[in-house]
Coordinates of N, CA and C in Angstrom, one line a residue:
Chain A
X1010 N 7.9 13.2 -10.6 CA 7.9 11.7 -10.3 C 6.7 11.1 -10.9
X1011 N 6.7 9.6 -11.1 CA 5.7 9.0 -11.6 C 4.6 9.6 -10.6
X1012 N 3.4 9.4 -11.6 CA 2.0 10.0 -11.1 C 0.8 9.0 -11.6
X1013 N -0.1 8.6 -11.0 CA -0.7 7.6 -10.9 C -2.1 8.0 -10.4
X1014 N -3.4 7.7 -11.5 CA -4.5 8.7 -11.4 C -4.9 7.8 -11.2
X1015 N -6.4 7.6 -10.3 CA -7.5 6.5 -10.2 C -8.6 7.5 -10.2
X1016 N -9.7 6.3 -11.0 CA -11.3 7.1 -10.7 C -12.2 6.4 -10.9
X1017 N -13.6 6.4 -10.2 CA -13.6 7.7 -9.5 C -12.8 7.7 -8.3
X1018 N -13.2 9.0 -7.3 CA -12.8 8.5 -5.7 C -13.3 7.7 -4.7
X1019 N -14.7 8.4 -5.8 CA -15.9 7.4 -4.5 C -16.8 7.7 -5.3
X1020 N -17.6 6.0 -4.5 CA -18.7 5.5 -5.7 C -19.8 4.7 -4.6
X1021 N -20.8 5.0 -5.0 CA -21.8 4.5 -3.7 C -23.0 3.6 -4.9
X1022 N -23.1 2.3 -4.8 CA -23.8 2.2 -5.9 C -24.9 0.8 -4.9
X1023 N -25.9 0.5 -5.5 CA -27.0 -0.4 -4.8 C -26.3 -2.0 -5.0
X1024 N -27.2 -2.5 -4.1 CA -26.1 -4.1 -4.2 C -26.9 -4.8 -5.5
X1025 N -26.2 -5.7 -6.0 CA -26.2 -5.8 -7.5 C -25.8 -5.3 -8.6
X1026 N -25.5 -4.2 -8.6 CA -24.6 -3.5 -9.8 C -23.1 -3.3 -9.6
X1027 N -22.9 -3.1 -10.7 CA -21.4 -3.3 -11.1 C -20.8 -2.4 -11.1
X1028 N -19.5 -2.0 -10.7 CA -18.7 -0.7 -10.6 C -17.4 -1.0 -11.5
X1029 N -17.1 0.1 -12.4 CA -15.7 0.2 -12.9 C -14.9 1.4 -11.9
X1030 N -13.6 0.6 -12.3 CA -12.5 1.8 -10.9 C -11.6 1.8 -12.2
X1031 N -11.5 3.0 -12.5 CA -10.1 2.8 -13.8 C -8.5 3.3 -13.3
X1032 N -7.4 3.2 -13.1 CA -6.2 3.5 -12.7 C -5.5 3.8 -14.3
X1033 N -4.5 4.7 -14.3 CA -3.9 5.0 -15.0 C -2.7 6.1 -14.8
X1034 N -1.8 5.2 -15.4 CA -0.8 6.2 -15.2 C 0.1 7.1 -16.0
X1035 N 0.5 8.4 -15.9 CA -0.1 9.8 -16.1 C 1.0 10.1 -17.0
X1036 N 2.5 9.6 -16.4 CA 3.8 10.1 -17.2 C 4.5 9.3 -18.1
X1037 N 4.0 8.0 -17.7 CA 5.0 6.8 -18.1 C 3.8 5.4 -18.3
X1038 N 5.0 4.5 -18.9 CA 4.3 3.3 -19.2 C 4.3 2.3 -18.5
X1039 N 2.8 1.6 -17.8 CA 3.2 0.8 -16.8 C 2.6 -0.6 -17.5
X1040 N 3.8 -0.9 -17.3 CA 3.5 -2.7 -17.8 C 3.0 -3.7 -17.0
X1041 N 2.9 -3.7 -15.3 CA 2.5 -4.0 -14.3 C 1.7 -3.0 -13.8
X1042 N 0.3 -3.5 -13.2 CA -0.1 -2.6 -12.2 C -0.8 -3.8 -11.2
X1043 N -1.2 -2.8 -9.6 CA -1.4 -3.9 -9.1 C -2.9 -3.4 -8.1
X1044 N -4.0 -3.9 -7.7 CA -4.7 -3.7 -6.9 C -5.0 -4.0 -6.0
X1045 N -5.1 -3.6 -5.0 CA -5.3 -3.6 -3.7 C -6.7 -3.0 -3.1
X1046 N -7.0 -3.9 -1.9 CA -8.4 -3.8 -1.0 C -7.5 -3.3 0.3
X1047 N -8.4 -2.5 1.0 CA -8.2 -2.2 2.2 C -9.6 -2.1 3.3
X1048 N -9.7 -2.9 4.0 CA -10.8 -2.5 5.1 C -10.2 -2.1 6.2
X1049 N -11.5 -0.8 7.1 CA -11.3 -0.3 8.0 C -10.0 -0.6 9.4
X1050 N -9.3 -0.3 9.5 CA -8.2 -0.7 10.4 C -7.2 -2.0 9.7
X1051 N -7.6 -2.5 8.7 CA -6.4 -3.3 8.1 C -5.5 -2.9 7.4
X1052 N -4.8 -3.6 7.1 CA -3.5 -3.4 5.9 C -4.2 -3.7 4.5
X1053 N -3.3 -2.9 3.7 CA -3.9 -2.9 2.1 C -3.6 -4.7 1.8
X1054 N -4.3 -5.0 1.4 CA -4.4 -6.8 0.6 C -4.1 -6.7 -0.8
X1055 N -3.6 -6.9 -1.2 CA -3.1 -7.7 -2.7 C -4.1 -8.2 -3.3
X1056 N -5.0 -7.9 -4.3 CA -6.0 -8.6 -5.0 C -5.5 -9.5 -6.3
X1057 N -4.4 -8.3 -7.3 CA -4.3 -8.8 -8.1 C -3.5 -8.3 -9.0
X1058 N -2.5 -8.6 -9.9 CA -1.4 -8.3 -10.0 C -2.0 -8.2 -11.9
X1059 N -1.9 -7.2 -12.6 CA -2.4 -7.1 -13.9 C -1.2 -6.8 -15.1
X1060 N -1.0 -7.6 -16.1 CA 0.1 -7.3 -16.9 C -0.6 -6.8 -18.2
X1061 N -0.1 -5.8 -18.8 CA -0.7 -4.9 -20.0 C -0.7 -6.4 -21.2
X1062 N -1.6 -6.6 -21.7 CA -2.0 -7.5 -23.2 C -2.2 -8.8 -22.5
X1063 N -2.2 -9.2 -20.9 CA -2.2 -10.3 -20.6 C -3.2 -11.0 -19.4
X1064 N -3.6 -12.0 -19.1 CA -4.7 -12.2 -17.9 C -3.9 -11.8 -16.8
X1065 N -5.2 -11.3 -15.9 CA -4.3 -10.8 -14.1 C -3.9 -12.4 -13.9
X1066 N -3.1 -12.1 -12.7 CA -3.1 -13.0 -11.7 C -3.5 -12.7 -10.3
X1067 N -4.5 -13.3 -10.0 CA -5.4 -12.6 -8.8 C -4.7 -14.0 -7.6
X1068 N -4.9 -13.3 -6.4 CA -4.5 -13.7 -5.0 C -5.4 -14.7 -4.2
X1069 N -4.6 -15.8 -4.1 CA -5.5 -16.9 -3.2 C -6.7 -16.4 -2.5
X1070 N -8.2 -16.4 -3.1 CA -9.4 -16.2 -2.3 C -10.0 -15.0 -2.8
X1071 N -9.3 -14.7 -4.1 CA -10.3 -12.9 -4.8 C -10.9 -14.0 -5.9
X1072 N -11.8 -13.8 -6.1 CA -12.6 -14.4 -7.2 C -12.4 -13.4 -8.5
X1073 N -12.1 -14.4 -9.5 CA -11.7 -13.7 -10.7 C -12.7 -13.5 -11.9
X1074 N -14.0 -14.0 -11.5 CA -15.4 -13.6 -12.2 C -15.8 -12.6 -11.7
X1075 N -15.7 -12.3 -10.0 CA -16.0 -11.2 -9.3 C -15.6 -10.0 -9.5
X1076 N -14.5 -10.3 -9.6 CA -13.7 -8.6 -10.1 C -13.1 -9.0 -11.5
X1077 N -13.1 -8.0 -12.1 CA -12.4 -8.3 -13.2 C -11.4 -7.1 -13.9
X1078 N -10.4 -7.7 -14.1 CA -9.6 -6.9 -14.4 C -9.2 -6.6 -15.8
X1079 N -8.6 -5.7 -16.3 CA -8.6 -5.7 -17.9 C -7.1 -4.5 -17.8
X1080 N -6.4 -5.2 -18.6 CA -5.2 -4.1 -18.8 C -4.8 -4.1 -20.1
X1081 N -5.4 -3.1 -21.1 CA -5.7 -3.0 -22.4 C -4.6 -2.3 -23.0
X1082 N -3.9 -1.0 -22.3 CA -2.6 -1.0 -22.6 C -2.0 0.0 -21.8
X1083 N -0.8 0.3 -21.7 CA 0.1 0.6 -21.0 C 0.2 1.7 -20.5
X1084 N -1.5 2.4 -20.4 CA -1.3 3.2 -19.5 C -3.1 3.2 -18.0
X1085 N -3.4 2.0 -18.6 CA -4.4 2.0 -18.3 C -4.9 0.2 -18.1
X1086 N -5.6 0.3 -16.3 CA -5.9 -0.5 -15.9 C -7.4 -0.5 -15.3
X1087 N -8.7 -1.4 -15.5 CA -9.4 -1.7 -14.8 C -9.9 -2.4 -13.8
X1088 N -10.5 -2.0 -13.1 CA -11.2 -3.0 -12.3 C -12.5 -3.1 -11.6
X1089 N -13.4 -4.1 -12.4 CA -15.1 -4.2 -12.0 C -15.1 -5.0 -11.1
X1090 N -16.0 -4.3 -10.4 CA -16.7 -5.3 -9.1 C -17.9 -5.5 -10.0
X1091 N -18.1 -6.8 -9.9 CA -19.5 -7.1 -10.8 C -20.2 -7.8 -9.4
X1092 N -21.9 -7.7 -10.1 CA -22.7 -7.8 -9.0 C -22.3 -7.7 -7.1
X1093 N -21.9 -6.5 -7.3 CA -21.5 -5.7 -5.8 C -22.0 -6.2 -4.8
X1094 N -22.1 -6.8 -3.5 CA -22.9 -6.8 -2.0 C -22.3 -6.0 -1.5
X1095 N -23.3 -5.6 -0.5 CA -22.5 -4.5 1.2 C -20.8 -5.2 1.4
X1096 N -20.4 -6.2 1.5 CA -19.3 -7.0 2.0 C -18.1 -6.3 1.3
X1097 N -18.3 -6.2 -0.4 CA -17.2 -5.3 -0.8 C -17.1 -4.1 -0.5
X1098 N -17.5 -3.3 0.0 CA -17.7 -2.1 0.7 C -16.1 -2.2 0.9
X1099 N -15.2 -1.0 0.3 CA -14.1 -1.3 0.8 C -13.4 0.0 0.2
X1100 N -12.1 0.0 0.5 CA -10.8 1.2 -0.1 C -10.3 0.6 -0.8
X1101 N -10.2 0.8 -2.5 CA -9.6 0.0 -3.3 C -8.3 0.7 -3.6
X1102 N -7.4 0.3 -4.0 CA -6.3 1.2 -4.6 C -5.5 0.4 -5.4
X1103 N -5.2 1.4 -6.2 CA -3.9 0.6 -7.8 C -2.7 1.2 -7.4
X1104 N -1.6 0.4 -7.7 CA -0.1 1.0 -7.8 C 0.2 0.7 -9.7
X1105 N 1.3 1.3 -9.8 CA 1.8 0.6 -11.0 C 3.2 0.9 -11.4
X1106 N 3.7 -0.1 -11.8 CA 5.1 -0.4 -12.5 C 5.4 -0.1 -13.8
X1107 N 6.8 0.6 -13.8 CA 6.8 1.0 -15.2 C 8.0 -0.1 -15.5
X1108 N 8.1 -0.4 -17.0 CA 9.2 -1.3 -17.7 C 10.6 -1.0 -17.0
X1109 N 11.3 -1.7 -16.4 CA 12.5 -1.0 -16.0 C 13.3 -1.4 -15.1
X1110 N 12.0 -0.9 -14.1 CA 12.3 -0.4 -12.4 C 12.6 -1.8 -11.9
X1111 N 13.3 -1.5 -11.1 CA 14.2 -2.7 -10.0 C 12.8 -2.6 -9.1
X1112 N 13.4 -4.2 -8.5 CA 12.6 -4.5 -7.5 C 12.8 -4.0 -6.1
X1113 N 13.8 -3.0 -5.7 CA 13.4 -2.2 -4.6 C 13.7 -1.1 -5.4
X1114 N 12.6 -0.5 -6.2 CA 12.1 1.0 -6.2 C 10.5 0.3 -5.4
X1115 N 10.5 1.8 -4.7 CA 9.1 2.0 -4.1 C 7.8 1.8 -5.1
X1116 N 6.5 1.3 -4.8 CA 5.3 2.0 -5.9 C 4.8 3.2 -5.5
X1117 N 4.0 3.8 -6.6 CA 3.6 5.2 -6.1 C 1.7 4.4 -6.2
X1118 N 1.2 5.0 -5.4 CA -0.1 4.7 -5.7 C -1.3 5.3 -6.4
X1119 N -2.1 5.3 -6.7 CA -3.3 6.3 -7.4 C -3.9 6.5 -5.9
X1120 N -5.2 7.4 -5.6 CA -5.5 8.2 -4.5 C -6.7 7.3 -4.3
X1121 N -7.1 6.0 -4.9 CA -7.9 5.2 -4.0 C -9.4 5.5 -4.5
X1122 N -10.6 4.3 -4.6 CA -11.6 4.6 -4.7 C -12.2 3.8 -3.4
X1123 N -13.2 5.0 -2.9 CA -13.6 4.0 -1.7 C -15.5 3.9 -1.5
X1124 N -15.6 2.3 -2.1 CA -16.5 1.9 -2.8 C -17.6 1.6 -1.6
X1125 N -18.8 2.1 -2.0 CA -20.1 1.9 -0.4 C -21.0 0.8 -1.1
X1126 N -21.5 0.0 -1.1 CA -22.2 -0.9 -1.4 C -23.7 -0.3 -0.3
X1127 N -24.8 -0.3 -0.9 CA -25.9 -0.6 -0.3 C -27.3 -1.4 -0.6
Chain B
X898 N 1.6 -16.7 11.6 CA 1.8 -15.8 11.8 C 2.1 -14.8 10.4
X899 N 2.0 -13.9 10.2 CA 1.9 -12.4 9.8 C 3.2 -12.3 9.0
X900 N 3.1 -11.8 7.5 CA 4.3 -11.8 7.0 C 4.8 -10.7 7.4
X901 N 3.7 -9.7 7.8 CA 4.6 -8.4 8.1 C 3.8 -7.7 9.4
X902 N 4.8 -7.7 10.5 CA 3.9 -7.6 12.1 C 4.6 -6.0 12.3
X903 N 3.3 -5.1 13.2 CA 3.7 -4.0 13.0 C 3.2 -3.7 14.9
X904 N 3.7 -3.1 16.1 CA 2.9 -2.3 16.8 C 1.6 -2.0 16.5
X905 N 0.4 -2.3 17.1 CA -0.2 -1.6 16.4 C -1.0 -0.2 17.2
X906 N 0.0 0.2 17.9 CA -0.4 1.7 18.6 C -1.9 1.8 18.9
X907 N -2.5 2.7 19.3 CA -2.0 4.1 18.7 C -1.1 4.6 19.2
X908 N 0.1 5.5 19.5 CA 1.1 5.9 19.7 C 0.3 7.6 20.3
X909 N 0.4 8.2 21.3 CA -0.1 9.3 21.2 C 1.0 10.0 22.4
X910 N 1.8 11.1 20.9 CA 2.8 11.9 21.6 C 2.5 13.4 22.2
X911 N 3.2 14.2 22.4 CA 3.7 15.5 22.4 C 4.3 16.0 21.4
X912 N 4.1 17.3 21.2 CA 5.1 18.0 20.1 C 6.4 17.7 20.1
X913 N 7.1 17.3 19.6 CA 8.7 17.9 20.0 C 9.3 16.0 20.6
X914 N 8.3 15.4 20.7 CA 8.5 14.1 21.2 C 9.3 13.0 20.3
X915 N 10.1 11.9 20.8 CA 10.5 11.1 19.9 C 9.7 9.8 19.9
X916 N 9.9 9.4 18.8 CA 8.6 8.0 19.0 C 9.3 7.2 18.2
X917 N 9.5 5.9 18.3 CA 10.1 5.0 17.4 C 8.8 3.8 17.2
X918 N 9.4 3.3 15.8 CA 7.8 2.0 15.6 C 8.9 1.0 15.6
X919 N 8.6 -0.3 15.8 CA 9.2 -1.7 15.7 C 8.0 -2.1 14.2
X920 N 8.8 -3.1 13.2 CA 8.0 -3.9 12.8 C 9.2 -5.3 12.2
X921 N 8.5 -6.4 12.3 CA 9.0 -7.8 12.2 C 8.5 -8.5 10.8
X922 N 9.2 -9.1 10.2 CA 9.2 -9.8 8.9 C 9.4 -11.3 8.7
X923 N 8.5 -12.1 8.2 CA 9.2 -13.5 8.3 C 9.6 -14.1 7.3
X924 N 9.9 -13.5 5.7 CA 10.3 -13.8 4.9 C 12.1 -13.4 5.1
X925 N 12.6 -14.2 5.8 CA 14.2 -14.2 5.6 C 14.9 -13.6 4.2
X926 N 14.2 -14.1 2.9 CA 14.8 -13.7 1.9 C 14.2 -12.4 1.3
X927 N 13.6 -11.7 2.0 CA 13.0 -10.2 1.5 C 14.1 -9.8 1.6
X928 N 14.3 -8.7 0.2 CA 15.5 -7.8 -0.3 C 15.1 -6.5 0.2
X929 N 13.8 -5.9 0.0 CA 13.9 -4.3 -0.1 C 12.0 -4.1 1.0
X930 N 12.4 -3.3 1.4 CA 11.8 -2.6 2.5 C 11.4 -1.3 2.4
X931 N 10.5 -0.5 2.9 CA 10.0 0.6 3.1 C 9.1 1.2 4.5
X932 N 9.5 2.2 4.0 CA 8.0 3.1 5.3 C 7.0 3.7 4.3
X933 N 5.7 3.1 5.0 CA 4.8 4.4 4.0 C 4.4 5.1 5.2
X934 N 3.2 6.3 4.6 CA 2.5 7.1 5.5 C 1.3 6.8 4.7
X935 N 0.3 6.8 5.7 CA -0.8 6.5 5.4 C -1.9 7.9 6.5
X936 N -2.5 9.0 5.1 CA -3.3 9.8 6.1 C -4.7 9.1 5.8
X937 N -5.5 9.3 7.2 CA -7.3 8.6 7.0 C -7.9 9.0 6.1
X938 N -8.0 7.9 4.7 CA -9.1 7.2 4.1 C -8.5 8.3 2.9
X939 N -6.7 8.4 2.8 CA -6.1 8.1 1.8 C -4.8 6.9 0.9
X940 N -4.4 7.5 0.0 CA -3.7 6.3 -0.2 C -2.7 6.4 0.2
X941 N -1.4 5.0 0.4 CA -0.1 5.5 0.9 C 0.6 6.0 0.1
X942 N 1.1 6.7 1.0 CA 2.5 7.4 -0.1 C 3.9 7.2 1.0
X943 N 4.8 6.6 -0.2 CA 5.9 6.6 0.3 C 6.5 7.2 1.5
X944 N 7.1 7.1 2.4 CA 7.8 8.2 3.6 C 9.5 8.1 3.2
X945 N 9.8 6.8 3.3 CA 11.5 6.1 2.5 C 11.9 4.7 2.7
X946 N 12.6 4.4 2.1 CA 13.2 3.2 1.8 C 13.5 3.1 3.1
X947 N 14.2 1.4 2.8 CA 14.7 1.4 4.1 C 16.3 0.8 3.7
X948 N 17.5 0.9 4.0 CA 18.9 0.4 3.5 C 19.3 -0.4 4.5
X949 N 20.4 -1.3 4.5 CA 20.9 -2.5 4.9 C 21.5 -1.4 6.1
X950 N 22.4 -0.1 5.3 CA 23.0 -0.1 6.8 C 22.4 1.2 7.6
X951 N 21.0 0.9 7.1 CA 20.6 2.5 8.1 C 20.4 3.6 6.9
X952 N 19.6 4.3 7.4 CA 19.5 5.5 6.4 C 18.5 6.8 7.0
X953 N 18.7 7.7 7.0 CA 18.0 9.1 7.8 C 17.3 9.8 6.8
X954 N 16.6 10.6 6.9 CA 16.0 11.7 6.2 C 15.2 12.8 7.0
X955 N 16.1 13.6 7.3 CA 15.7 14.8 8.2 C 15.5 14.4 9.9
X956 N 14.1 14.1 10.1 CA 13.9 13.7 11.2 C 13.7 12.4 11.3
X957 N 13.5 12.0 10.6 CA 13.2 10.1 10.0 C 14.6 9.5 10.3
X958 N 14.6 8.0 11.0 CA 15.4 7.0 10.5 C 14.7 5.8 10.7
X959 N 15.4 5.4 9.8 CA 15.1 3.6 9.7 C 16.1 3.0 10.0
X960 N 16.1 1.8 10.8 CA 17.2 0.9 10.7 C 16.5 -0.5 10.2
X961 N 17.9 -1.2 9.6 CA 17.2 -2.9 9.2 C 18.1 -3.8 10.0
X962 N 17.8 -4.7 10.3 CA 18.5 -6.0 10.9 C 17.8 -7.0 10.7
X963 N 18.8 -7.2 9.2 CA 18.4 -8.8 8.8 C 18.4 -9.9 9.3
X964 N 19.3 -10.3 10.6 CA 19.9 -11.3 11.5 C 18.4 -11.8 12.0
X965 N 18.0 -10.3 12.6 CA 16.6 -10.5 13.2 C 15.0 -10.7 12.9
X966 N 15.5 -9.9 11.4 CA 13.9 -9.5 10.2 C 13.6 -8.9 11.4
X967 N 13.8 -7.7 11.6 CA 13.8 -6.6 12.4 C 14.1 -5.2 11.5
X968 N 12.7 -3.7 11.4 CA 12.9 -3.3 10.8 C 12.0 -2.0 11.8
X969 N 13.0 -0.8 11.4 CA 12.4 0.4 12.9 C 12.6 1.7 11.9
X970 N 11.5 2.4 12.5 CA 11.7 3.7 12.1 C 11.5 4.7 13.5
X971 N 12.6 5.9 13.5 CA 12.8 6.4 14.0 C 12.3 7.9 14.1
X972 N 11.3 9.1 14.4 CA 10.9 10.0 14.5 C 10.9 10.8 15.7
X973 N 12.1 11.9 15.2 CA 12.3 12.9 16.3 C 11.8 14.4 15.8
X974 N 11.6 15.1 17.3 CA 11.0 16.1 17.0 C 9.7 16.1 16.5
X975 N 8.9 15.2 17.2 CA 7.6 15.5 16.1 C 7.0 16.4 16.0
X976 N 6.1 17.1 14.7 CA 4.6 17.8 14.4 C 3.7 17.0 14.1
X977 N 2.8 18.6 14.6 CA 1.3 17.9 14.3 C 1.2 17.1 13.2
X978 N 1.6 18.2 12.3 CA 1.8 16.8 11.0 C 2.1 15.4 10.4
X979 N 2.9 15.1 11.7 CA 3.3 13.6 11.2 C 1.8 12.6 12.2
X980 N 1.1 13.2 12.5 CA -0.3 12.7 12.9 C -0.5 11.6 11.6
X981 N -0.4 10.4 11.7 CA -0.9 9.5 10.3 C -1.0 8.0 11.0
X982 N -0.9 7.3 10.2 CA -0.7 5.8 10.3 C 0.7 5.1 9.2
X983 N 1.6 4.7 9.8 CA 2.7 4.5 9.2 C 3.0 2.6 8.9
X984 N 3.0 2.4 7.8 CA 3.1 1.0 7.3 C 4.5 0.7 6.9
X985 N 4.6 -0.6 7.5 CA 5.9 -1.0 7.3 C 5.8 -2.1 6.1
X986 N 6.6 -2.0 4.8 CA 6.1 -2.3 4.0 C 7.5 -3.5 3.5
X987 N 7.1 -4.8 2.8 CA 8.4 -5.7 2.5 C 7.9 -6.1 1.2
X988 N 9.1 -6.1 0.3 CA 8.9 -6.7 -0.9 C 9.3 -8.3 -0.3
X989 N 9.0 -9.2 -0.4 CA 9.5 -10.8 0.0 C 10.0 -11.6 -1.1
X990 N 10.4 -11.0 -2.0 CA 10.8 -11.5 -3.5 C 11.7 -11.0 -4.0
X991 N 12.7 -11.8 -3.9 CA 14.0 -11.1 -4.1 C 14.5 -11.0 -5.6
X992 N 14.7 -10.0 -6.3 CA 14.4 -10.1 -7.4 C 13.9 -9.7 -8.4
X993 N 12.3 -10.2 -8.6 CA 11.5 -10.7 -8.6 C 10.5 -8.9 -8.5
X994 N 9.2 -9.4 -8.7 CA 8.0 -8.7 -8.8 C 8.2 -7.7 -7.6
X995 N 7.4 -6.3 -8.0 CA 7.3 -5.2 -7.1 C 6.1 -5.9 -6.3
X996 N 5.6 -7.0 -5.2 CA 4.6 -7.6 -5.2 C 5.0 -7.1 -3.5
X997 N 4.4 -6.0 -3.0 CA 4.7 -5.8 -1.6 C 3.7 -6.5 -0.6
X998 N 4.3 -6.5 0.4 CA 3.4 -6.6 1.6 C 3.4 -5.6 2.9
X999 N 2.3 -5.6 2.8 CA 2.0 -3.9 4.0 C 1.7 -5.0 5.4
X1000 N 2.3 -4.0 6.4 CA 1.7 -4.5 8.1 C 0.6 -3.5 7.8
X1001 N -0.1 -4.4 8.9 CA -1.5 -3.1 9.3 C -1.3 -1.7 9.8
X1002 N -0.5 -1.5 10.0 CA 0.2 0.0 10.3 C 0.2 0.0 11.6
X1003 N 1.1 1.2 12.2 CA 1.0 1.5 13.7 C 0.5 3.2 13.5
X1004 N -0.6 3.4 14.5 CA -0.8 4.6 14.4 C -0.4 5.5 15.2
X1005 N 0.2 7.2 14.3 CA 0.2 8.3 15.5 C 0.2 9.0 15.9
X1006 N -0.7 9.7 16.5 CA -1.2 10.7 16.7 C -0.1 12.2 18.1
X1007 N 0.1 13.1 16.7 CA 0.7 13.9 18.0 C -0.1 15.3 18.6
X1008 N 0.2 15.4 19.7 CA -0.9 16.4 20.5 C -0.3 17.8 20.8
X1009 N -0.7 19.0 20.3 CA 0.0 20.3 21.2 C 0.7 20.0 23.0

């Protein structure tokens, strides 16, 4: 089945620096991918929706100088937290879409980076 | 209110116990549905779809009722195993982008 790598897992970095989270997927080509925030006891949040050669489209209230996304080609997606505070402290996670798939196939996800700000 | 409302447990069974989760949708026009499993402080992975008229998988069922935007999963027989946090998940775009929306999950925990 589709397989969907993120890294790192975990990343602990001082507040003010910037983190790359790379996603990529492993078998196939994803022309969509999508990222997602999670804090402790919530549901995964929608940050931002990334199309391979094109600008994300990020979700009412993610700042899009803040994170930045870059999907350079079709098997691979980023995403920088630039100038980090404790607040993003969070479980990030990528899914991604390959060319094709109907809109009720499930997404498979990458295994999450879960980022500590200090 | 909450595009996607879930119990939010914890749920804490017995081996061998049945446990059902309720969760509620308010996008009328969502086509396609899911269950994930969510283990602590990984990512979700799939558990199954969910079908218009019902659909099982082993000890798993799901039922949908679109009348209601009403959407249940059904777990009999449980193990320790199925110890997680289970998200009820709706695409709301019919059509349209794999753009899901997760409930905050219901959690739960089964005990020898």
């Amino acid at each position: 089945g589709a397989v969907v790598s993120q890294h790192p897992s975990r990343v602990i970095c001082k507040s003010g620096t910037s983190v790359k989270i790379e996603c990529r997927s492993l078998d196939f080509q994803a022309t969509t991918m999508f990222w997602y925030r999670q804090f402790p006891k919530q549901s995964l949040m929608l940050m931002a929706t990334s199309n391979e050669g094109s600008k994300a489209t990020y979700e009412q209230g993610v700042e899009k100088d803040k994170f930045l996304i870059n999907h350079a080609s079709l098997t691979l997606s980023t995403l920088t937290v630039t100038s980090a505070h404790p607040e993003d402290s969070s479980f990030y996670i990528c899914s991604a879409e390959s060319a094709g798939r109907s809109y009720n196939s499930p997404l498979h996800f990458g295994n999450g980076t879960r980022l500590t700000v200090t | 209110r909450k595009e996607v409302e879930q119990d939010p447990g914890p749920f804490n069974v017995p081996e061998g116990a049945t446990v059902a989760f309720n969760c509620t949708y308010s996008n009328s026009a969502s086509q396609s549905f899911f269950w994930y499993r969510q283990d602590c402080r990984k990512e979700p992975k799939l558990l199954m779809s969910v079908y218009s008229s019902g659909n099982e998988d082993g000890r798993f069922t799901a039922q949908l009722n679109r009348a209601s935007q009403y959407i249940s999963l059904l777990i009999r027989d449980s193990k320790l195993s199925d110890s997680a946090t289970y998200l009820c998940v709706v695409n709301p775009t019919p059509g349209g982008y794999n753009k899901l929306i997760f409930g905050a999950g219901t959690r739960l925990a089964v005990h020898p």
